[in-house]
Short mmCIF file of C-alpha atoms in Angstrom, two decimals:
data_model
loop_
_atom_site.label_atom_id
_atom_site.label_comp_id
_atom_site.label_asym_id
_atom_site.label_seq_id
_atom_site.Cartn_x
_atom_site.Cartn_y
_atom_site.Cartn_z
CA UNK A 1 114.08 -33.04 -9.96
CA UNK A 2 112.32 -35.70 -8.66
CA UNK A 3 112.29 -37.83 -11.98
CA UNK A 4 116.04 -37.18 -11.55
CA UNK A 5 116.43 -38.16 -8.14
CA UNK A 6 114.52 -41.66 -9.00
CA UNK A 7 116.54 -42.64 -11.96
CA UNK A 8 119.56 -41.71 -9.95
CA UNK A 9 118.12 -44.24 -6.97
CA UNK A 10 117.81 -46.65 -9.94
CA UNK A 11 120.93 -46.68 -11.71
CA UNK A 12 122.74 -47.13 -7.97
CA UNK A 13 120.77 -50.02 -7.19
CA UNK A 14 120.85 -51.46 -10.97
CA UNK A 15 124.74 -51.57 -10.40
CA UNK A 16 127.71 -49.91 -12.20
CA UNK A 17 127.30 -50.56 -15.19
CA UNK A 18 124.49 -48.09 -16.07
CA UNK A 19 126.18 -45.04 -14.12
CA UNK A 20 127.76 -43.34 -17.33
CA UNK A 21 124.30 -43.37 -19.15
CA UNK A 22 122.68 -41.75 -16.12
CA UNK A 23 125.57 -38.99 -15.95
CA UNK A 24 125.29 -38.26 -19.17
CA UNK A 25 121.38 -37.77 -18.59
CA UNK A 26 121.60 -35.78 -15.61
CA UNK A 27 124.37 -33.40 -17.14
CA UNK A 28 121.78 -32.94 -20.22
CA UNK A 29 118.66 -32.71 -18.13
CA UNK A 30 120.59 -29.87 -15.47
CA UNK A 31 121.74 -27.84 -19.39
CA UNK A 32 117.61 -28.43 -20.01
CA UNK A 33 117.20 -26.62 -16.55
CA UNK A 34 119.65 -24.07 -16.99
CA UNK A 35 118.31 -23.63 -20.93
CA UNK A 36 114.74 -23.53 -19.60
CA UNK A 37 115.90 -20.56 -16.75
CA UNK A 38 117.22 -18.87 -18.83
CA UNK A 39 114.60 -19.08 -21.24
CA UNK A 40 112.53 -18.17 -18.61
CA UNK A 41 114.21 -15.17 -17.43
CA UNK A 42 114.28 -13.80 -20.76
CA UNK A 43 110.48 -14.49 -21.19
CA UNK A 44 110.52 -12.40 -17.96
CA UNK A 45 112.47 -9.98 -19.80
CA UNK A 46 110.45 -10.29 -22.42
CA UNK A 47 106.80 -9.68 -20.70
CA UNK A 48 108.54 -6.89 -18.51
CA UNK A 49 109.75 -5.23 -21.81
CA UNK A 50 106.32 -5.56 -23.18
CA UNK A 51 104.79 -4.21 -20.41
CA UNK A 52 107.48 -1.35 -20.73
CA UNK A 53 105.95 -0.80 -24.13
CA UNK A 54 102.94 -1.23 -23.16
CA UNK A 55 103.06 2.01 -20.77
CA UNK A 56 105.14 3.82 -23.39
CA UNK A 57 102.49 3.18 -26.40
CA UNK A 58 99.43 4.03 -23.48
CA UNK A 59 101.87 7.58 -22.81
CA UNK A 60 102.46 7.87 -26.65
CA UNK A 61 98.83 7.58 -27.28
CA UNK A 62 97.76 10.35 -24.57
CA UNK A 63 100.50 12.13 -26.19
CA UNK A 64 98.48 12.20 -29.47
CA UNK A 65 95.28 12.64 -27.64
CA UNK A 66 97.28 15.69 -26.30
CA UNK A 67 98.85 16.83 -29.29
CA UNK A 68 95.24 15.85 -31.76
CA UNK A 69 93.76 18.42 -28.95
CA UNK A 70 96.19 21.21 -28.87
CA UNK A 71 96.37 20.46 -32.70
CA UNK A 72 92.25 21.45 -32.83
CA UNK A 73 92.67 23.78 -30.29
CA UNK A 74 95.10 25.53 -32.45
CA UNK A 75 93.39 24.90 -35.75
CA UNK A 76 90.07 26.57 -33.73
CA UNK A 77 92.00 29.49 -32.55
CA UNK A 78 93.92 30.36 -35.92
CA UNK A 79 90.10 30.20 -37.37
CA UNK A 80 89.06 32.54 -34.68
CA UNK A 81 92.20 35.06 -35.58
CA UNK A 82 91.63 34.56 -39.22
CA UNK A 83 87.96 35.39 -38.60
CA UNK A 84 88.22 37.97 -36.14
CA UNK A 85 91.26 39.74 -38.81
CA UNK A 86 88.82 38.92 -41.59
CA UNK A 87 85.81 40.94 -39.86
CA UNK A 88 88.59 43.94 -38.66
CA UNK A 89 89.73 44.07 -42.38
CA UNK A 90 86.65 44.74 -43.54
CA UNK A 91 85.63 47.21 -41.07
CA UNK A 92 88.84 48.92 -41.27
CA UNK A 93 88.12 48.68 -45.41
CA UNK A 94 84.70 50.04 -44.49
CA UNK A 95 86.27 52.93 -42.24
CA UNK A 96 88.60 53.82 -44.84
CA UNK A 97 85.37 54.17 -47.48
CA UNK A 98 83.57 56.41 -45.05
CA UNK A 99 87.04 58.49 -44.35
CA UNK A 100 87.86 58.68 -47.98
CA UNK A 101 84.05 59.95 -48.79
CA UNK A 102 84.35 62.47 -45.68
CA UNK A 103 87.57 63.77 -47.64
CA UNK A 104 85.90 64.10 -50.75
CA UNK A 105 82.99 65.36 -49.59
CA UNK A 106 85.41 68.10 -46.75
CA UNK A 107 86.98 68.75 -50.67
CA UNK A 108 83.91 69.82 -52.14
CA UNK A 109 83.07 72.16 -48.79
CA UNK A 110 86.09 73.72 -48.86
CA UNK A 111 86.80 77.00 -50.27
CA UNK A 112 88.14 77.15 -53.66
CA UNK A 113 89.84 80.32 -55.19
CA UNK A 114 86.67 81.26 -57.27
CA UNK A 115 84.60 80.89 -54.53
CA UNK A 116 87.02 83.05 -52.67
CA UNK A 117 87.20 85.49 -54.80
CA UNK A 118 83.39 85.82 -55.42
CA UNK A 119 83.02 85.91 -51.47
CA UNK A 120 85.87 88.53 -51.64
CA UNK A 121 83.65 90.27 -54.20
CA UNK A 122 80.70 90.00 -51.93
CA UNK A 123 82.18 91.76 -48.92
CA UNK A 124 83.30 94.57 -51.12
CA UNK A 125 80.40 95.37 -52.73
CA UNK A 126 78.74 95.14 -49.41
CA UNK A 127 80.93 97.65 -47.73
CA UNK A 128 80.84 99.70 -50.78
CA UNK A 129 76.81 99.73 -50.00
CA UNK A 130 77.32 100.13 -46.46
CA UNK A 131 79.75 103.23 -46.87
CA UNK A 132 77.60 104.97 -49.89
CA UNK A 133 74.73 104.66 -47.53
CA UNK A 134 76.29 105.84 -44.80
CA UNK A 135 77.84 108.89 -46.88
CA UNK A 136 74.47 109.58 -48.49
CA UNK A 137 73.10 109.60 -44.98
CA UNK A 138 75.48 112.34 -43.91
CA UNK A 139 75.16 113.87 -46.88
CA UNK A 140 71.03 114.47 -46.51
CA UNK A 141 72.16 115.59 -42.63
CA UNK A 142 74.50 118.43 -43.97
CA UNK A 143 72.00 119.53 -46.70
CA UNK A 144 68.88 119.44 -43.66
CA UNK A 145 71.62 121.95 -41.57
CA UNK A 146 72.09 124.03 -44.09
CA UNK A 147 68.55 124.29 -45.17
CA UNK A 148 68.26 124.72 -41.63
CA UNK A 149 70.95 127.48 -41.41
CA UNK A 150 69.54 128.80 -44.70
CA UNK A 151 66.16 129.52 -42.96
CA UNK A 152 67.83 131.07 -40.03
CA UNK A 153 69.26 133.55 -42.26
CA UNK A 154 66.48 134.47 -43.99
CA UNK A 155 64.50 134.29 -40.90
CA UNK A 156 67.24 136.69 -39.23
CA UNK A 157 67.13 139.17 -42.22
CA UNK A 158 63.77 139.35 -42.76
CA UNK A 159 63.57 140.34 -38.69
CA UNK A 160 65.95 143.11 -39.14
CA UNK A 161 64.16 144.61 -42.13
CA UNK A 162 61.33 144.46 -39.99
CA UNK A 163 62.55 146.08 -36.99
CA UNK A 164 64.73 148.76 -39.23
CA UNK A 165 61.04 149.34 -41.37
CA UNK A 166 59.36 150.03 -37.72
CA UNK A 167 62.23 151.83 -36.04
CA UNK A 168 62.02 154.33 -39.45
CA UNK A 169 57.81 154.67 -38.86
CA UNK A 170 58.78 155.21 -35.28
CA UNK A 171 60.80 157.76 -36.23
CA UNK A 172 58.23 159.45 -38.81
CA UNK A 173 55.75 159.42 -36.09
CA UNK A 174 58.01 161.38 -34.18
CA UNK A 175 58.28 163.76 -36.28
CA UNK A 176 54.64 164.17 -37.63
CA UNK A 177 53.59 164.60 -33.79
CA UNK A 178 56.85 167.28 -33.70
CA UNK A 179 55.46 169.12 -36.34
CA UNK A 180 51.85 169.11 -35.40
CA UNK A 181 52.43 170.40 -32.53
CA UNK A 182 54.63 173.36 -33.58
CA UNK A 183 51.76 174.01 -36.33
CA UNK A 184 49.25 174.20 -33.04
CA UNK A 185 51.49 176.51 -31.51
CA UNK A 186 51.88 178.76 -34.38
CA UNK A 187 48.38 178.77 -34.70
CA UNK A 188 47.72 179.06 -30.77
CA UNK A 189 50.05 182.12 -30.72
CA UNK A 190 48.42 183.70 -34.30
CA UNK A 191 44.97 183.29 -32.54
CA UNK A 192 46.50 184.98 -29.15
CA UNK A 193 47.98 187.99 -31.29
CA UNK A 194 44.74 188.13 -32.98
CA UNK A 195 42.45 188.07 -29.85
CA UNK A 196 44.96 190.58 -28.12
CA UNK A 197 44.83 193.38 -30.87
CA UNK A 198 41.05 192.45 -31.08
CA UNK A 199 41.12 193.58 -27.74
CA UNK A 200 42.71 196.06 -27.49
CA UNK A 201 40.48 197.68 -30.23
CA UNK A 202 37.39 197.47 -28.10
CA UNK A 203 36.51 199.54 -24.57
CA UNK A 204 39.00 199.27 -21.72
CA UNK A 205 36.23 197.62 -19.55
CA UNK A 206 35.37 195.66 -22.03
CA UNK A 207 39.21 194.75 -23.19
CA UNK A 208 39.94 194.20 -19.79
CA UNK A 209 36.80 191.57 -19.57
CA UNK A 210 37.88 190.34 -23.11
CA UNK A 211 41.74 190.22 -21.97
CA UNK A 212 40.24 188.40 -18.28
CA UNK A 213 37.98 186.21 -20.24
CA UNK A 214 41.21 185.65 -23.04
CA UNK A 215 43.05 184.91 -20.77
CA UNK A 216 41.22 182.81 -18.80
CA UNK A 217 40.15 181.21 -22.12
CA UNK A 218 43.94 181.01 -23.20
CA UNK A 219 44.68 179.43 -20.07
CA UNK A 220 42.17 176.91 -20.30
CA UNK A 221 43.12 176.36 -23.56
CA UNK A 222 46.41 175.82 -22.94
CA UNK A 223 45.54 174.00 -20.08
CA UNK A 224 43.31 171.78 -22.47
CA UNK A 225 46.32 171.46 -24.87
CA UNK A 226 48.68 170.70 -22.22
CA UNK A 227 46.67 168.00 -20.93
CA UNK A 228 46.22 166.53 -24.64
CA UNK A 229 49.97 166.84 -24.89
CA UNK A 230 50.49 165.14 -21.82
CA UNK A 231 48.18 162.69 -23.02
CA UNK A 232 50.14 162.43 -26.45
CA UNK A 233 53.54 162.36 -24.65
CA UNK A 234 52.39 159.42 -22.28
CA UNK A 235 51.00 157.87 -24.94
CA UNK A 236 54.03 158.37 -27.22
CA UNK A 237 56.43 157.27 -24.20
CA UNK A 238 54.02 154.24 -23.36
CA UNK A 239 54.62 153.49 -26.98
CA UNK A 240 58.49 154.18 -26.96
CA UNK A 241 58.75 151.99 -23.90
CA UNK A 242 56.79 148.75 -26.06
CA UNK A 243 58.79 149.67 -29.05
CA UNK A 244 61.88 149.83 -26.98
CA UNK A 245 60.96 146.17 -25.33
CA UNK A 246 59.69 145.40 -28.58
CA UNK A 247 63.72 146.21 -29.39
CA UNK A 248 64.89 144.53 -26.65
CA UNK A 249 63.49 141.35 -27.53
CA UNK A 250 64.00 141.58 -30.96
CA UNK A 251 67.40 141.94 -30.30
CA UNK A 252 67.56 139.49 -27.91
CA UNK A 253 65.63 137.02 -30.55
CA UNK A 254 68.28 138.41 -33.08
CA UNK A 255 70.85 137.46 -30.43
CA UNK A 256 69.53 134.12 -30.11
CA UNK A 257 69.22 133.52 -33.62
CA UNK A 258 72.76 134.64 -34.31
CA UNK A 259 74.10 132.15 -31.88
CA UNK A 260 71.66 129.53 -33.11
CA UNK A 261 73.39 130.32 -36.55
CA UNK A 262 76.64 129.86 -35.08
CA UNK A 263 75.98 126.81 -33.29
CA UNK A 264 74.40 125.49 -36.42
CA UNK A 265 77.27 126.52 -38.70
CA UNK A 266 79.70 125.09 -35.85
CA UNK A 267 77.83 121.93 -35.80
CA UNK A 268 77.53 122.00 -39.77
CA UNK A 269 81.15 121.85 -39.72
CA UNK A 270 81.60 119.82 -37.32
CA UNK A 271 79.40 117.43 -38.87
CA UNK A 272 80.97 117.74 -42.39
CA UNK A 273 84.71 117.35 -40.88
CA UNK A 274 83.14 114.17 -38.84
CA UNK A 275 81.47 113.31 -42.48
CA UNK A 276 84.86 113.50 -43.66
CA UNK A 277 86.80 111.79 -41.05
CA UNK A 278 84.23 109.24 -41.28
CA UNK A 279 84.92 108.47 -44.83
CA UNK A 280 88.51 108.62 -44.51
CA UNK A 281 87.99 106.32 -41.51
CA UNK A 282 85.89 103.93 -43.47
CA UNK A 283 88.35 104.24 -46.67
CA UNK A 284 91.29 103.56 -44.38
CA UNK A 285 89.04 100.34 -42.53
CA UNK A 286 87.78 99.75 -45.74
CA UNK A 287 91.93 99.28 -47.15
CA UNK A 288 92.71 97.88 -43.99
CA UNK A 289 89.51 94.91 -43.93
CA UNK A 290 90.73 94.57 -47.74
CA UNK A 291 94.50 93.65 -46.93
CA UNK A 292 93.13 91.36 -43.95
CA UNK A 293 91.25 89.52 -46.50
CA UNK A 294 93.39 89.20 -49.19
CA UNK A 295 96.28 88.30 -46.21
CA UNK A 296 93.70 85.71 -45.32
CA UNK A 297 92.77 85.09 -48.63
CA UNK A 298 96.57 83.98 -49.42
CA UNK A 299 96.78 82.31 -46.12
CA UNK A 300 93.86 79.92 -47.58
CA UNK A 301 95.29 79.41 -50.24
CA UNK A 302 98.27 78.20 -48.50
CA UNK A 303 96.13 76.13 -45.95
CA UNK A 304 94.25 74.96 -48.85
CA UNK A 305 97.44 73.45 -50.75
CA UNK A 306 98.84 72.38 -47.72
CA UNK A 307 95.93 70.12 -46.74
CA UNK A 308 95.83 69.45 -50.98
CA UNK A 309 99.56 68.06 -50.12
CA UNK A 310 98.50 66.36 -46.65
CA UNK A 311 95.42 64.49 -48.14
CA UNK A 312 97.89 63.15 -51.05
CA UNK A 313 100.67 61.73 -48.79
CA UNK A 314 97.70 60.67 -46.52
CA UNK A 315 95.81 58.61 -49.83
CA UNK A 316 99.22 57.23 -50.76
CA UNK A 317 99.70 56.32 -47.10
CA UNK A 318 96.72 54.82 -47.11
CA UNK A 319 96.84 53.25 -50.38
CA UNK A 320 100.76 51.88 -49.14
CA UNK A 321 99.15 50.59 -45.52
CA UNK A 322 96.31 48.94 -47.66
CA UNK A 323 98.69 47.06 -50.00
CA UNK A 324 100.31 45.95 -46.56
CA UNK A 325 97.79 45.01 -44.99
CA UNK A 326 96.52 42.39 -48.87
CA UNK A 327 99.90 41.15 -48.17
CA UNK A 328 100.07 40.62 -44.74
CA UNK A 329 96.48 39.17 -45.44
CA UNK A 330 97.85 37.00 -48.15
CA UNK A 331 100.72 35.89 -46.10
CA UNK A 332 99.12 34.64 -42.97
CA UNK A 333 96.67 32.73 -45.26
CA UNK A 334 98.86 31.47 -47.15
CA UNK A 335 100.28 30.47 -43.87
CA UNK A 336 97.78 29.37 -42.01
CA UNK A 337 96.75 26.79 -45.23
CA UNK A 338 100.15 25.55 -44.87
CA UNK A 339 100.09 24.93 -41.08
CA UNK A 340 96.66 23.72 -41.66
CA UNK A 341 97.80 21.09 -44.72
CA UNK A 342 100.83 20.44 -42.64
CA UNK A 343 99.22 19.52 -39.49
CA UNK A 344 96.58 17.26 -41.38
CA UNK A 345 99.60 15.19 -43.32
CA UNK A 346 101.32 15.23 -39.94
CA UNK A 347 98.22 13.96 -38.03
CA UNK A 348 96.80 11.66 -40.76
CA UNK A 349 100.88 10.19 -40.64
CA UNK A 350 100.26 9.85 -36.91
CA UNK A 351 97.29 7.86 -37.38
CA UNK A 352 98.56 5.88 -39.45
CA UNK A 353 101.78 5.19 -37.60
CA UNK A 354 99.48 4.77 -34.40
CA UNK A 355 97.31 2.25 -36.47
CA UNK A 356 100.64 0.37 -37.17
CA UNK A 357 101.95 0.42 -33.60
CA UNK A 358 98.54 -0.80 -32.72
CA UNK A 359 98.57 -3.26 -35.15
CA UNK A 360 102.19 -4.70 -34.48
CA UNK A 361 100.94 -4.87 -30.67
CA UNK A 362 97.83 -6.82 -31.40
CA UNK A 363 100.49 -8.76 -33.14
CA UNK A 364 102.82 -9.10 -30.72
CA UNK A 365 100.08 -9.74 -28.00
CA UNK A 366 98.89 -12.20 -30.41
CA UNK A 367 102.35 -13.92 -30.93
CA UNK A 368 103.22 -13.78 -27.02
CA UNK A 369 99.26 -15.66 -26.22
CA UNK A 370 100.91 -18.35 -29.33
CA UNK A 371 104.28 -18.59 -27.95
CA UNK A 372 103.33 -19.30 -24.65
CA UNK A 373 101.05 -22.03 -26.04
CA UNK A 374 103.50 -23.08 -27.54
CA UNK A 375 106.28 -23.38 -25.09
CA UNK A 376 103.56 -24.97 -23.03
CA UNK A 377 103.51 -27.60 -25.72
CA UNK A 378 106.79 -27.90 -27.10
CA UNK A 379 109.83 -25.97 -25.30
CA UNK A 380 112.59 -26.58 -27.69
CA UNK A 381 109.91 -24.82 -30.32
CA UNK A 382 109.40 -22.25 -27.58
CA UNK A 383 112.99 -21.47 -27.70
CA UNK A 384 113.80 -21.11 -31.41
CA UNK A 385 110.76 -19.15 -31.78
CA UNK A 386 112.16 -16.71 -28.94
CA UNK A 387 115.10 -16.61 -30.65
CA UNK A 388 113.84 -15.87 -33.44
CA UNK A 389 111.36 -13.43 -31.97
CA UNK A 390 114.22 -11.58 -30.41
CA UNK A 391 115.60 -9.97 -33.43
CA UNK A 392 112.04 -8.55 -34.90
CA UNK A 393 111.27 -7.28 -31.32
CA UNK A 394 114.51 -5.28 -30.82
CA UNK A 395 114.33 -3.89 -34.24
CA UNK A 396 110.01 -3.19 -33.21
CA UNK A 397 111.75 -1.57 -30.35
CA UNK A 398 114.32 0.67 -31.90
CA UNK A 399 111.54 1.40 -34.50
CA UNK A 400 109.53 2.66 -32.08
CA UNK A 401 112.12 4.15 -29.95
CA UNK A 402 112.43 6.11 -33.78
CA UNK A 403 108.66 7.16 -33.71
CA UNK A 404 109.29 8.21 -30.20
CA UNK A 405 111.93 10.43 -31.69
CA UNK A 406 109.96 11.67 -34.87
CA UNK A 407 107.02 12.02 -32.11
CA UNK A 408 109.53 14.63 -30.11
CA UNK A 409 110.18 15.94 -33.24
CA UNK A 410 106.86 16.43 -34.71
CA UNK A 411 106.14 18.01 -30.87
CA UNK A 412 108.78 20.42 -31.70
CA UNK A 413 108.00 21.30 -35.13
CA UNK A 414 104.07 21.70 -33.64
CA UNK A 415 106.16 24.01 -30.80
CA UNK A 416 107.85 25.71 -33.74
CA UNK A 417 104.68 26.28 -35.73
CA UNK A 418 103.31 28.30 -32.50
CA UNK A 419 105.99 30.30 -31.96
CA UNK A 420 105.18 31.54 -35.55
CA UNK A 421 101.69 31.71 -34.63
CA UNK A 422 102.83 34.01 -31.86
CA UNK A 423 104.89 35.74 -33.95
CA UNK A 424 102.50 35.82 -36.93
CA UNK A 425 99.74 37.21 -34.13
CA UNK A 426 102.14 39.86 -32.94
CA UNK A 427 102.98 40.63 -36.50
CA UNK A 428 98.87 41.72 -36.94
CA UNK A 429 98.85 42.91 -33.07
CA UNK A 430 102.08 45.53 -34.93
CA UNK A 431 99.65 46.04 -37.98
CA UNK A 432 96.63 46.85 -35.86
CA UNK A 433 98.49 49.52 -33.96
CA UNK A 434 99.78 50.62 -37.37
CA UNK A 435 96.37 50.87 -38.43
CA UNK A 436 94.65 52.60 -35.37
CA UNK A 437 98.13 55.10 -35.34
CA UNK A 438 96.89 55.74 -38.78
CA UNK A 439 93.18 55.97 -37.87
CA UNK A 440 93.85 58.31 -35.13
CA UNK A 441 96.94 60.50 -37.99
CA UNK A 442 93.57 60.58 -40.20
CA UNK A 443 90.83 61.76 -37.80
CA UNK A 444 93.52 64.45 -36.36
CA UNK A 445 94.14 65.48 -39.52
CA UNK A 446 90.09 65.56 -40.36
CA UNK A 447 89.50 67.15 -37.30
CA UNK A 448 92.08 70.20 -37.30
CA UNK A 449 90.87 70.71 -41.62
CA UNK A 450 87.42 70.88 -40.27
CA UNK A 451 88.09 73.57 -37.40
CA UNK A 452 90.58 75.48 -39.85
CA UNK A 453 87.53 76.15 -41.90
CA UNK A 454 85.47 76.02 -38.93
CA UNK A 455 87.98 79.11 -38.02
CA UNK A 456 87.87 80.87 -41.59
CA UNK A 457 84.14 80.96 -41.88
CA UNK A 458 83.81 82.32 -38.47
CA UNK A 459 86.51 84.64 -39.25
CA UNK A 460 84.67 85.41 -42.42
CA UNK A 461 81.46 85.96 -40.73
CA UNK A 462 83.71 88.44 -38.37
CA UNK A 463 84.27 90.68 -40.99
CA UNK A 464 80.96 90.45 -42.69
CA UNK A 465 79.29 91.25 -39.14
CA UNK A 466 81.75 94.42 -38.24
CA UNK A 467 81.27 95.76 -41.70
CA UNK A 468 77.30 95.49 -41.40
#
């Protein structure tokens, strides 16, 4: 302005003549002021878009720093999953040996229909022993009894043979005293008749000395024979009063014996009708414990297919959640390599498109340190280099207004790929439940098989301890 203001002073005072010269340079020095504003406002423009840029490539980048962190944050915890599934499909694969082997081995302790029927066989011939030794046992019991009863009688007889064999020398007695002492009368009265004639024979003084002394002799024999009756008699009644309580208590011990006899042949009977009760008891529990077992028997049998059918839907069940499970396996790695080989193309594309960005800045940084030394230099070069520079930078700017875009979009792709993570997590959260559900089906069904038999050999050892 002040160069213009000075030629201005000089053309005035250097006269008229040089005044169109002067307009003309002052018109074409006020465009180069007006050109230079403006070029100046739109290196304003310029620097504030840059700096515009600048903040949006410093967001972009934290946006990668985010996105490389949530990226290995993500990679970290779908190696975690993978490993954690990896380590509960092998335990689970371990579980399901074990289970498997407890089946087998519950199989082989379970009762088969030979083993069944040999047990069947055992408990019979068992309560076959039990019953002949109970039956033999009665049967020695009725023959002691009768032995018994046997002895009584002969015991009984031989007592009344006795006592008829006595009463009969009783009797002779009797009658050998009876008749001795009519024979010493006879003879008594002979020897009076005798002594009386004799007597009478001889001298009256002397027959009535003889008859005094006869009689007196008579008298003291009879006196003498009296008393030795008397003596007999007492004797004979002492001994008719012993025989008689000699009766007495034989027939009392006769009594005693006949009731023992009836008591024993009442109690021999009753023992042979409880003998026979017994055994018609025992034949009837014996039936009875026989249709319980084969009823039990049958019901085993039953059980036994029925758990037979059970264990084969539960091994194809198994079998079917196992081939699940490979796939499901398969499938999230087969996934999880693809996210994986995915994210590395999509983050080694980042870099490299973050390399270029960094690159064209440097550039453009590099450009804007030239242009200014340039325009410093030489403003007319200044201006066709801006431009020139105008039409790169816009397209630099929609290109990265594009990656800003494909950014967003790789974001939501990356926001995609976790919602299948999620899903792909609640997918083996679904299988895991499956797979305890299945657990807990198995060890319900192992525990309820083991107390069935738990049930029939306690039943079993019932029976065997009421028969014994």
């Amino acid at each position: 302005m002040a160069s213009s203001s000075h030629l201005m002073t000089g053309g005035v005072i250097g006269g008229g003549g040089g005044f169109a010269p002067l307009l003309s340079h002052l018109t074409m020095e006020t465009e180069l002021q007006k050109l230079l504003a403006e070029e100046k406002t739109r290196a304003e423009e310029h620097k504030i878009n840059y700096q515009r840029l600048k903040v949006e490539y410093t967001r972009l980048q934290d946006k990668i720093m985010e996105l490389e962190a949530e990226n290995k944050s993500t990679i970290e915890e779908s190696k975690i999953v993978k490993d954690k599934y990896l380590a509960m499909y092998e335990a689970c694969k371990r579980e399901l040996a074990e289970k498997i082997a407890e089946i087998e081995d519950m199989k082989t302790r379970m009762i088969s229909a030979s083993r069944l029927e040999l047990i069947k066989g055992e408990i019979a011939n068992e309560l076959e022993k039990t019953f002949k030794e109970k039956s033999k046992k009665q049967e020695a019991e009725v023959e002691e009894y009768r032995l018994a009863v046997n002895k009584l009688r002969y015991e009984l007889s031989f007592l009344k043979a006795e006592y008829e064999h006595e009463q009969e020398e009783h009797r002779k007695h009797l009658e050998d005293l009876v008749k001795h002492h009519d024979i010493e009368m006879s003879n008594l009265r002979q020897d009076r008749d005798s002594t009386i004639a004799r007597v009478q024979a001889e001298t009256g003084q002397d027959k009535q000395k003889v008859m005094v002394l006869q009689r007196d002799n008579v008298q003291l024999h009879i006196q003498a024979e009296r008393e030795s009756l008397k003596r007999q008699l007492e004797n004979l009644q002492r001994e008719l009063v012993a025989m008689a309580a000699e009766n007495t208590s034989l027939k009392g011990d006769i009594h005693e014996l006949e009731k023992k006899n009836t008591i024993l042949k009442g109690h021999a009977e009753e023992v042979n009708h409880r003998s026979k009760v017994d055994v018609y008891d025992l034949k009837m529990e014996m039936l009875k414990q026989r249709r319980e077992v084969e009823k039990e028997r049958d019901m085993l049998k039953n059980m036994v297919e029925d758990l037979k059918s059970q264990l084969d839907i539960a091994d194809s069940k198994v079998g079917k959640l196992q081939q699940m499970l490979e796939d499901k396996e398969r499938e999230i790695v087969h996934r999880v390599q693809a996210a994986h080989e995915e994210e590395f193309s999509k983050m080694t594309k980042v870099e490299s498109e973050k390399f270029e960005l960094e690159t064209k800045l440097q550039e453009l940084e590099r450009r804007r340190i030239d242009d200014d030394s340039r325009h410093h230099k030489n403003w007319k070069k200044t201006r066709r280099g801006l431009i020139k520079q105008m039409q790169p930078e816009k397209r630099q700017s929609e290109s990265c207004f594009t990656r800003l875009s494909h950014m967003e979009n790789l974001q939501s792709e990356l926001e995609r790929e976790r919602s299948e993570n999620s899903s792909l997590k609640t997918q083996v959260h679904r299988l895991e439940s499956e797979l305890m559900s299945f657990r807990g089906a198995e060890n319900e069904l192992a525990d309820s098989n083991i107390q069935e038999l738990k049930m029939a050999v306690s039943q079993l050892d019932k029976l065997r301890n009421e028969q014994e």
